[in-house]
Tab-separated table of C-alpha atoms in Angstrom:
chain	number	residue	atom	x	y	z
A	1	MET	CA	0.000	0.000	0.000
A	2	LYS	CA	1.229	3.414	-0.882
A	3	THR	CA	1.813	5.951	1.849
A	4	THR	CA	-0.187	9.158	1.831
A	5	LEU	CA	2.683	11.149	0.444
A	6	GLU	CA	3.159	8.654	-2.370
A	7	HIS	CA	-0.391	9.120	-3.626
A	8	PRO	CA	-0.111	10.570	-7.145
A	9	LEU	CA	-2.374	13.548	-6.409
A	10	VAL	CA	-0.511	14.353	-3.213
A	11	ALA	CA	2.894	13.933	-4.844
A	12	ASP	CA	1.814	16.172	-7.702
A	13	TYR	CA	0.507	18.816	-5.298
A	14	LEU	CA	3.745	18.769	-3.276
A	15	ARG	CA	5.824	19.099	-6.450
A	16	THR	CA	3.788	22.112	-7.526
A	17	LEU	CA	4.022	23.556	-4.035
A	18	ASP	CA	7.818	23.201	-3.966
A	19	GLY	CA	7.970	24.979	-7.317
A	20	ALA	CA	5.787	27.811	-6.047
A	21	LEU	CA	7.858	28.155	-2.876
A	22	ARG	CA	11.139	28.354	-4.796
A	23	SER	CA	11.057	32.147	-4.776
A	24	LEU	CA	10.983	32.204	-0.973
A	25	ASP	CA	13.732	31.970	1.584
A	26	PRO	CA	14.834	28.280	1.434
A	27	ARG	CA	14.384	27.933	5.188
A	28	VAL	CA	10.801	29.210	4.992
A	29	ALA	CA	10.067	27.050	1.959
A	30	ALA	CA	11.420	23.905	3.627
A	31	GLU	CA	9.392	24.550	6.734
A	32	LEU	CA	6.175	25.108	4.794
A	33	SER	CA	6.762	21.961	2.779
A	34	GLU	CA	7.219	19.995	5.981
A	35	GLN	CA	4.040	21.508	7.480
A	36	PHE	CA	1.993	20.613	4.407
A	37	LYS	CA	3.277	17.048	4.419
A	38	ALA	CA	2.352	16.697	8.096
A	39	HIS	CA	-1.082	18.153	7.342
A	40	MET	CA	-1.692	15.605	4.594
A	41	VAL	CA	-0.454	12.670	6.667
A	42	ASP	CA	-2.766	13.716	9.506
A	43	ALA	CA	-5.719	14.408	7.209
A	44	LEU	CA	-5.521	11.314	5.008
A	45	SER	CA	-5.166	7.660	5.798
A	46	PRO	CA	-2.763	5.689	3.563
A	47	GLY	CA	-5.610	4.082	1.628
A	48	ALA	CA	-7.606	7.252	1.057
A	49	SER	CA	-9.601	7.435	-2.150
A	50	ASP	CA	-8.861	9.893	-4.887
A	51	ASP	CA	-11.992	11.869	-3.997
A	52	MET	CA	-10.950	12.196	-0.389
A	53	VAL	CA	-7.456	13.255	-1.414
A	54	ALA	CA	-8.840	15.761	-3.895
A	55	GLU	CA	-11.108	17.201	-1.219
A	56	VAL	CA	-8.221	17.731	1.238
A	57	LEU	CA	-6.033	19.293	-1.440
A	58	ALA	CA	-8.832	21.582	-2.595
A	59	ALA	CA	-9.337	22.753	0.980
A	60	LEU	CA	-5.641	23.553	1.268
A	61	GLY	CA	-5.937	25.835	-1.729
A	62	PRO	CA	-3.717	26.363	-4.768
A	63	PRO	CA	0.034	26.231	-4.030
A	64	GLY	CA	0.443	29.641	-5.655
A	65	THR	CA	-1.900	31.173	-3.073
A	66	VAL	CA	0.115	29.612	-0.259
A	67	ALA	CA	3.363	30.977	-1.707
A	68	ALA	CA	1.822	34.437	-2.099
A	69	GLU	CA	0.591	34.318	1.480
A	70	ALA	CA	4.071	33.421	2.693
A	71	GLY	CA	5.450	36.562	1.034
A	72	PRO	CA	4.585	39.832	2.785
A	73	PRO	CA	4.479	39.108	6.494
A	74	TRP	CA	1.295	40.045	8.282
A	75	PRO	CA	2.736	41.123	11.626
A	76	GLN	CA	5.603	42.966	9.939
A	77	ARG	CA	5.078	46.295	11.675
A	78	ASN	CA	5.300	44.649	15.074
A	79	ARG	CA	8.202	42.393	14.264
A	80	PRO	CA	11.322	43.421	16.161
A	81	ARG	CA	14.190	44.324	13.838
A	82	GLN	CA	16.931	41.732	13.952
A	83	PRO	CA	20.382	42.849	15.142
A	84	LEU	CA	22.877	43.572	12.372
A	85	ARG	CA	25.003	40.511	13.143
A	86	ARG	CA	21.921	38.283	12.962
A	87	ARG	CA	20.804	39.855	9.670
A	88	ILE	CA	24.249	39.288	8.171
A	89	ALA	CA	24.210	35.676	9.375
A	90	ILE	CA	20.793	35.159	7.752
A	91	ARG	CA	21.957	36.741	4.512
A	92	VAL	CA	25.075	34.539	4.496
A	93	LYS	CA	22.980	31.450	5.177
A	94	ARG	CA	20.634	32.334	2.311
A	95	THR	CA	23.436	32.731	-0.202
A	96	PRO	CA	23.582	29.615	-2.396
A	97	PRO	CA	26.868	27.655	-2.305
A	98	ARG	CA	27.501	28.265	-6.007
A	99	ALA	CA	27.492	32.030	-5.431
A	100	TRP	CA	30.328	31.645	-2.935
A	101	LEU	CA	32.505	30.318	-5.760
A	102	ILE	CA	32.296	33.810	-7.248
A	103	ILE	CA	32.021	35.893	-4.082
A	104	VAL	CA	35.000	34.396	-2.221
A	105	PRO	CA	37.607	34.798	-5.010
A	106	PHE	CA	36.230	38.269	-5.768
A	107	VAL	CA	36.494	39.429	-2.153
A	108	LEU	CA	39.924	37.836	-1.746
A	109	GLY	CA	41.106	39.546	-4.933
A	110	LEU	CA	39.698	42.848	-3.757
A	111	CYS	CA	41.397	42.511	-0.352
A	112	LEU	CA	44.660	41.498	-1.986
A	113	ALA	CA	44.555	44.475	-4.363
A	114	ALA	CA	43.622	46.895	-1.580
A	115	GLY	CA	46.307	45.447	0.696
A	116	THR	CA	48.929	45.730	-2.033
A	117	LEU	CA	47.986	49.341	-2.760
A	118	ILE	CA	48.189	50.187	0.932
A	119	PHE	CA	51.495	48.320	1.192
A	120	TRP	CA	52.947	50.421	-1.635
A	121	GLN	CA	51.544	53.664	-0.284
A	122	VAL	CA	52.987	53.249	3.204
A	123	GLN	CA	56.509	52.478	2.029
A	124	PRO	CA	59.056	55.053	3.219
A	125	ILE	CA	60.436	57.477	0.661
A	126	ILE	CA	63.916	57.569	-0.799
A	127	GLY	CA	66.372	59.590	1.261
A	128	PHE	CA	69.921	60.597	1.855
A	129	ASN	CA	71.388	58.233	4.401
A	130	SER	CA	74.868	59.321	5.456
A	131	GLY	CA	76.202	58.883	1.956
A	132	SER	CA	78.104	61.201	-0.302
A	133	TYR	CA	77.325	64.004	-2.749
A	134	GLU	CA	79.089	66.454	-5.043
A	135	TRP	CA	78.662	68.685	-8.034
A	136	TRP	CA	78.667	66.682	-11.248
A	137	TYR	CA	80.982	68.889	-13.349
A	138	SER	CA	84.595	69.358	-12.359
A	139	ILE	CA	84.432	73.102	-13.034
A	140	ASP	CA	81.732	73.416	-10.419
A	141	ARG	CA	83.517	71.142	-7.970
A	142	ALA	CA	86.581	73.354	-8.325
A	143	ARG	CA	84.625	76.507	-7.603
A	144	ASN	CA	82.407	75.126	-4.821
A	145	VAL	CA	82.248	77.070	-1.594
A	146	THR	CA	80.878	75.273	1.452
A	147	THR	CA	79.438	77.376	4.231
A	148	GLN	CA	77.855	76.331	7.488
A	149	ALA	CA	75.472	78.303	9.639
A	150	ALA	CA	72.853	77.327	12.203
A	151	LEU	CA	73.558	73.611	11.683
A	152	ALA	CA	72.814	73.968	7.958
A	153	THR	CA	75.294	73.425	5.144
A	154	GLN	CA	75.276	75.209	1.822
A	155	ASP	CA	77.357	74.331	-1.221
A	156	THR	CA	77.462	77.205	-3.657
A	157	VAL	CA	78.903	77.449	-7.156
A	158	PRO	CA	78.604	80.258	-9.705
A	159	LEU	CA	75.653	79.940	-12.058
A	160	ARG	CA	76.842	79.277	-15.580
A	161	PRO	CA	74.060	80.659	-17.847
A	162	GLY	CA	72.971	78.424	-20.699
A	163	GLN	CA	75.296	75.633	-19.628
A	164	PRO	CA	74.524	72.326	-18.020
A	165	GLN	CA	75.156	72.008	-14.333
A	166	GLY	CA	74.294	69.188	-12.026
A	167	ILE	CA	74.670	67.335	-8.800
A	168	VAL	CA	75.114	63.717	-7.880
A	169	ILE	CA	73.919	62.243	-4.589
A	170	LEU	CA	74.115	58.828	-3.050
A	171	LEU	CA	70.531	58.003	-2.114
A	172	TYR	CA	69.079	55.110	-0.144
A	173	ASN	CA	65.812	53.271	-0.713
A	174	PRO	CA	64.692	52.187	2.781
A	175	SER	CA	61.476	50.541	1.561
A	176	ASP	CA	60.662	46.906	0.808
A	177	VAL	CA	59.956	47.558	-2.866
A	178	THR	CA	61.909	48.844	-5.832
A	179	GLN	CA	61.406	52.569	-6.410
A	180	ARG	CA	61.821	53.827	-9.948
A	181	ILE	CA	62.576	57.544	-10.323
A	182	LEU	CA	60.566	58.760	-13.297
A	183	GLY	CA	61.573	62.437	-13.223
A	184	THR	CA	60.420	65.693	-11.722
A	185	PRO	CA	56.763	66.611	-11.472
A	186	ARG	CA	55.541	69.402	-13.700
A	187	ILE	CA	53.669	72.172	-11.950
A	188	LEU	CA	51.357	74.232	-14.141
A	189	ASP	CA	53.332	73.026	-17.163
A	190	THR	CA	56.269	75.131	-16.095
A	191	PRO	CA	59.686	73.555	-16.378
A	192	TYR	CA	60.392	72.918	-12.785
A	193	PHE	CA	63.378	72.144	-10.715
A	194	MET	CA	64.425	73.157	-7.277
A	195	GLY	CA	61.223	75.102	-6.970
A	196	TYR	CA	62.488	78.375	-8.197
A	197	LEU	CA	65.383	77.850	-10.535
A	198	SER	CA	64.280	79.021	-13.937
A	199	SER	CA	65.331	76.095	-16.065
A	200	PRO	CA	64.143	76.061	-19.688
A	201	VAL	CA	63.782	72.278	-19.771
A	202	PRO	CA	63.002	69.726	-17.085
A	203	PRO	CA	66.085	68.456	-15.370
A	204	GLN	CA	67.344	65.059	-16.316
A	205	ILE	CA	67.380	62.578	-13.463
A	206	ALA	CA	69.303	59.367	-13.864
A	207	VAL	CA	70.015	56.505	-11.495
A	208	ALA	CA	73.185	54.445	-11.389
A	209	THR	CA	72.708	50.940	-12.708
A	210	THR	CA	74.974	49.344	-10.135
A	211	MET	CA	75.480	49.376	-6.418
A	212	PRO	CA	78.280	51.688	-5.214
A	213	THR	CA	81.361	49.956	-3.958
A	214	LYS	CA	83.239	52.800	-2.333
A	215	PHE	CA	80.361	55.099	-1.324
A	216	PHE	CA	82.616	58.053	-1.985
A	217	GLY	CA	84.423	59.516	-4.976
A	218	GLU	CA	83.086	57.086	-7.533
A	219	PRO	CA	79.965	58.736	-9.051
A	220	HIS	CA	81.759	59.091	-12.389
A	221	GLU	CA	82.798	55.460	-12.525
A	222	VAL	CA	79.288	54.031	-12.840
A	223	ARG	CA	76.709	54.026	-15.627
A	224	TYR	CA	73.434	55.952	-15.319
A	225	GLU	CA	69.994	55.194	-16.627
A	226	ILE	CA	67.205	57.733	-17.045
A	227	GLY	CA	64.121	56.396	-15.268
A	228	GLY	CA	66.329	53.986	-13.361
A	229	ALA	CA	65.326	52.203	-10.189
A	230	ILE	CA	66.708	51.818	-6.719
A	231	PRO	CA	66.140	48.274	-5.396
A	232	PRO	CA	64.791	47.832	-1.875
A	233	HIS	CA	67.223	48.586	0.957
A	234	SER	CA	69.885	49.639	-1.517
A	235	TYR	CA	72.086	52.605	-2.303
A	236	ARG	CA	72.384	54.165	-5.750
A	237	TRP	CA	74.043	57.258	-7.110
A	238	VAL	CA	71.396	59.622	-8.469
A	239	ARG	CA	72.444	62.290	-10.939
A	240	VAL	CA	70.483	65.470	-11.604
A	241	LEU	CA	71.479	67.627	-14.577
A	242	TRP	CA	69.910	70.851	-15.732
A	243	ARG	CA	70.693	73.832	-17.907
A	244	SER	CA	71.053	76.942	-15.790
A	245	TYR	CA	69.517	80.337	-16.426
A	246	HIS	CA	68.825	83.259	-14.208
A	247	CYS	CA	65.964	85.623	-14.864
A	248	LEU	CA	64.634	86.391	-11.431
A	249	SER	CA	66.595	89.509	-10.702
A	250	ASN	CA	67.857	92.514	-12.584
A	251	GLU	CA	71.052	92.560	-10.678
A	252	ALA	CA	73.913	90.313	-9.854
A	253	GLY	CA	74.452	89.003	-6.339
A	254	GLY	CA	72.652	86.602	-4.065
A	255	TRP	CA	72.000	82.944	-4.766
A	256	LEU	CA	69.337	80.465	-5.746
A	257	GLY	CA	69.240	76.978	-4.280
A	258	THR	CA	67.358	74.158	-2.689
A	259	ASN	CA	67.815	71.437	-0.121
A	260	GLU	CA	64.942	69.368	-1.450
A	261	LEU	CA	64.524	67.336	-4.619
A	262	THR	CA	60.947	66.645	-5.705
A	263	VAL	CA	60.592	63.570	-7.898
A	264	ARG	CA	57.889	61.318	-9.321
A	265	VAL	CA	58.502	57.752	-8.200
A	266	GLN	CA	56.914	54.501	-9.256
A	267	LEU	CA	56.313	51.722	-6.729
A	268	GLY	CA	54.662	48.657	-8.164
A	269	TRP	CA	51.647	49.927	-10.093
A	270	ILE	CA	51.401	53.290	-8.388
A	271	THR	CA	53.296	56.522	-8.805
A	272	ARG	CA	53.705	59.168	-6.164
A	273	THR	CA	55.606	62.370	-5.547
A	274	GLU	CA	58.455	62.226	-3.061
A	275	ASN	CA	60.280	65.159	-1.545
A	276	ILE	CA	63.797	63.949	-0.962
A	277	GLN	CA	65.677	65.936	1.650
A	278	LEU	CA	69.173	66.734	0.376
A	279	PRO	CA	72.225	66.688	2.629
A	280	THR	CA	73.061	70.292	1.797
A	281	GLU	CA	71.611	73.368	0.206
A	282	PHE	CA	72.807	73.209	-3.399
A	283	ALA	CA	73.025	76.853	-4.450
A	284	LEU	CA	73.940	78.807	-7.545
A	285	SER	CA	75.353	82.248	-6.994
A	286	MET	CA	74.239	84.878	-9.500
A	287	THR	CA	76.733	87.034	-11.243
A	288	LYS	CA	76.390	89.698	-13.849
A	289	ALA	CA	77.221	87.041	-16.420
A	290	SER	CA	74.321	84.894	-15.296
A	291	ILE	CA	71.762	87.465	-16.371
A	292	THR	CA	70.925	86.739	-20.015
A	293	PRO	CA	68.573	89.442	-21.257
A	294	ALA	CA	67.771	87.779	-24.564
A	295	TYR	CA	66.750	84.522	-22.985
A	296	CYS	CA	64.721	86.141	-20.229
A	297	LYS	CA	62.899	88.351	-22.698
A	298	ALA	CA	62.100	85.389	-24.940
A	299	HIS	CA	60.611	83.438	-22.066
A	300	GLY	CA	58.675	86.331	-20.552
A	301	ASN	CA	60.444	86.024	-17.216
A	302	ASN	CA	61.257	88.865	-14.860
A	303	GLY	CA	64.615	89.547	-16.312
A	304	PRO	CA	66.588	92.694	-16.726
A	305	THR	CA	65.125	95.302	-19.018
A	306	PRO	CA	67.176	95.837	-22.176
B	1	MET	CA	-21.621	45.019	-6.389
B	2	GLU	CA	-18.110	43.623	-5.789
B	3	TYR	CA	-17.239	43.359	-2.122
B	4	GLY	CA	-15.111	40.203	-2.043
B	5	GLY	CA	-11.902	42.209	-1.854
B	6	GLU	CA	-12.952	43.977	1.332
B	7	THR	CA	-13.952	40.794	3.125
B	8	THR	CA	-10.790	39.029	1.996
B	9	GLU	CA	-8.647	41.779	3.477
B	10	LEU	CA	-10.765	41.836	6.614
B	11	ARG	CA	-10.433	38.066	6.906
B	12	ARG	CA	-6.688	38.281	6.530
B	13	GLY	CA	-6.539	40.921	9.225
B	14	VAL	CA	-8.495	38.974	11.829
B	15	LEU	CA	-7.174	35.486	11.096
B	16	GLY	CA	-4.021	36.022	13.115
B	17	PRO	CA	-5.828	37.045	16.300
B	18	CYS	CA	-8.253	34.145	15.763
B	19	VAL	CA	-5.321	31.729	15.628
B	20	LEU	CA	-3.941	33.283	18.802
B	21	ALA	CA	-7.347	32.950	20.466
B	22	LEU	CA	-7.540	29.231	19.642
B	23	LEU	CA	-4.012	28.646	20.858
B	24	ALA	CA	-4.820	30.555	24.038
B	25	GLU	CA	-7.329	27.788	24.847
B	26	ARG	CA	-4.758	25.023	24.423
B	27	PRO	CA	-1.833	24.089	22.191
B	28	ARG	CA	-2.846	22.552	18.841
B	29	PHE	CA	-1.105	20.784	16.006
B	30	GLY	CA	-1.487	22.021	12.430
B	31	LEU	CA	-4.443	20.006	11.166
B	32	GLU	CA	-6.285	20.432	14.456
B	33	LEU	CA	-5.895	24.190	14.274
B	34	VAL	CA	-6.968	24.301	10.640
B	35	ARG	CA	-10.040	22.190	11.325
B	36	ASP	CA	-11.067	24.370	14.275
B	37	LEU	CA	-10.693	27.504	12.173
B	38	SER	CA	-12.700	25.898	9.388
B	39	HIS	CA	-15.609	25.406	11.778
B	40	ALA	CA	-16.048	29.156	11.903
B	41	ASP	CA	-17.977	29.791	8.705
B	42	GLY	CA	-16.371	32.159	6.270
B	43	LEU	CA	-13.232	32.737	8.321
B	44	LEU	CA	-10.975	30.482	6.259
B	45	THR	CA	-11.101	30.394	2.480
B	46	SER	CA	-7.950	28.354	2.026
B	47	GLU	CA	-6.614	26.052	4.742
B	48	GLY	CA	-3.110	26.214	3.328
B	49	THR	CA	-2.754	29.887	4.220
B	50	VAL	CA	-2.800	29.039	7.928
B	51	TYR	CA	0.731	27.663	7.848
B	52	PRO	CA	2.486	30.775	6.496
B	53	LEU	CA	0.488	32.744	9.040
B	54	LEU	CA	1.612	30.457	11.865
B	55	ASN	CA	5.231	30.889	10.843
B	56	ARG	CA	4.906	34.662	10.803
B	57	LEU	CA	3.259	34.640	14.228
B	58	ARG	CA	6.158	32.556	15.473
B	59	ASP	CA	8.696	34.949	13.902
B	60	ALA	CA	6.902	37.806	15.674
B	61	GLY	CA	7.368	35.971	18.976
B	62	TRP	CA	3.649	35.451	19.579
B	63	VAL	CA	3.567	31.724	18.918
B	64	THR	CA	6.022	28.984	19.658
B	65	SER	CA	6.115	25.396	18.449
B	66	LYS	CA	7.334	22.163	19.939
B	67	TRP	CA	7.516	18.591	18.703
B	68	ARG	CA	5.465	16.234	20.846
B	69	HIS	CA	5.183	12.436	20.743
B	70	GLU	CA	1.964	11.039	22.184
B	71	ASP	CA	1.301	7.307	22.662
B	72	ASP	CA	1.374	5.530	19.343
B	73	GLN	CA	0.943	8.677	17.351
B	74	ARG	CA	3.698	9.927	15.136
B	75	PRO	CA	5.536	13.039	16.410
B	76	ARG	CA	3.576	16.225	15.776
B	77	ARG	CA	4.503	19.830	15.946
B	78	TYR	CA	2.286	21.581	18.497
B	79	TYR	CA	1.806	25.326	18.404
B	80	SER	CA	1.186	27.337	21.567
B	81	ILE	CA	0.797	31.004	22.382
B	82	THR	CA	3.554	32.959	24.178
B	83	GLU	CA	3.289	35.673	26.817
B	84	GLN	CA	3.779	38.269	24.105
B	85	GLY	CA	1.042	36.591	22.088
B	86	HIS	CA	-1.339	36.789	25.066
B	87	ALA	CA	-0.615	40.503	25.460
B	88	HIS	CA	-1.179	41.124	21.757
B	89	LEU	CA	-4.407	39.141	21.784
B	90	ALA	CA	-5.713	41.104	24.771
B	91	GLY	CA	-4.966	44.362	22.998
B	92	PHE	CA	-6.686	43.165	19.844
B	93	ARG	CA	-9.759	41.999	21.755
B	94	ALA	CA	-10.178	45.415	23.354
B	95	GLU	CA	-9.784	47.198	20.015
B	96	TRP	CA	-11.977	44.741	18.172
B	97	SER	CA	-14.984	45.215	20.485
B	98	ALA	CA	-15.001	48.956	19.932
B	99	PHE	CA	-14.285	48.599	16.237
B	100	ALA	CA	-16.978	45.958	15.630
B	101	ALA	CA	-19.518	48.032	17.557
B	102	ALA	CA	-18.697	51.101	15.466
B	103	VAL	CA	-18.964	49.160	12.215
B	104	ASP	CA	-22.250	47.594	13.348
B	105	THR	CA	-23.639	51.021	14.191
B	106	VAL	CA	-22.850	52.348	10.756
B	107	LEU	CA	-23.979	49.257	8.838
B	108	LYS	CA	-27.303	49.089	10.684
B	109	VAL	CA	-28.291	52.614	9.572
B	110	ASP	CA	-31.338	52.447	7.286
B	111	ALA	CA	-30.277	53.714	3.923
B	112	SER	CA	-33.699	55.332	3.392
B	113	GLN	CA	-33.215	57.657	6.410
B	114	PRO	CA	-31.082	60.811	6.280
B	115	ARG	CA	-27.689	59.990	7.868
B	116	THR	CA	-26.573	63.389	8.991
B	117	PRO	CA	-28.464	63.460	12.327
B	118	GLN	CA	-26.996	60.058	13.240
B	119	LEU	CA	-23.412	61.070	12.783
B	120	GLY	CA	-23.265	64.777	13.541
B	121	ARG	CA	-23.920	68.017	11.795
B	122	ARG	CA	-21.727	70.552	10.194
B	123	THR	CA	-21.420	73.667	12.306
B	124	SER	CA	-20.815	77.131	11.084
B	125	LYS	CA	-17.501	77.108	12.886
B	126	ALA	CA	-14.440	76.070	11.002
B	127	ASP	CA	-13.386	73.350	13.422
B	128	GLY	CA	-15.505	70.545	11.953
B	129	TRP	CA	-18.078	68.235	13.412
B	130	GLU	CA	-19.886	68.468	16.710
B	131	ALA	CA	-22.063	65.852	18.367
B	132	PRO	CA	-25.833	66.016	17.633
């Protein structure tokens, strides 16, 4: 003898009911299915006739009506709101296992990407770490005057108008990632170096391709690469060359200089601006020869009037 | 005239308190509860809707359920009313008496008689109705 639930009409009704309940929370649907089965087992004996079965099923009503009734909750306005943790737990429980195959790798990827970006951003910047420095050209080295005042050092050479001048510094990358020096940032499309030196072209910044061996007196013995990189926890000679002009004053005298080098640096996939503190104030003293009226006039700078 | 929609909504609204009232007498299992509700003519149009309602009452904290095994019977889930359910039912009973009386008063008015004296009259003042 077939059980009540095996009766074809009952089985068909339960199948239709399960289909109608599919749009509901699985927990709710499972519970309703169980309640309906219990109802039928209680209402019908195993040998019930088709008419009796049909009568019980008709009294239960169409499965679609049951599913619709299970939708908007009647006592909703009085139902206490579940705590956030409970709501999250319910949402997690409702998520089908197949969805986790997408969600988990996506979240892990997102966390990994965010963590990597943060890791790059928090890396310390390149700096001067008790190394060595000097003017790049021998003519400047020969004419350098070092002065010290108030615990600050200044290295000054005469400005040679229209000619290349430069410095070379031994810099240290204290971070855990390779930092590639891309160049100087451009501010308002103005050729920019040392903040206020009026250079007609951006300075050229190059990084030594090899590790220093002597840490002193060897900057001319190594090769340089524009856009070169300093590996993590490593020293490299960094060379900065520019073509000097002077159009900020009508008169000779005084000096222009900086103790900070602003560069664009690439770490991993990000680039950032780093202000590298220099070991000294590199300064160019202005002479009458450094004022070039033709150049200043051509570039609209505050130069001497003809 | 179509009035099935109104009674359906009314039925839906009172079915919950009716379930609570039956459970306040004694705990019942599903079929027993459905059969008792069916004895009240016109209250239940579809027996299957009782189960979603029971689950919502339980989620609201007004009904609880427990599996019980009696003698040779198979285990059954018995529903019973909670303290919160009793409080809600008491509140509904108080509201329902006043509400049903008000509805009865209005529905018993003879349509052939003018209604205004039964309900109030418009005064010349701007603040609305006053008692007759």
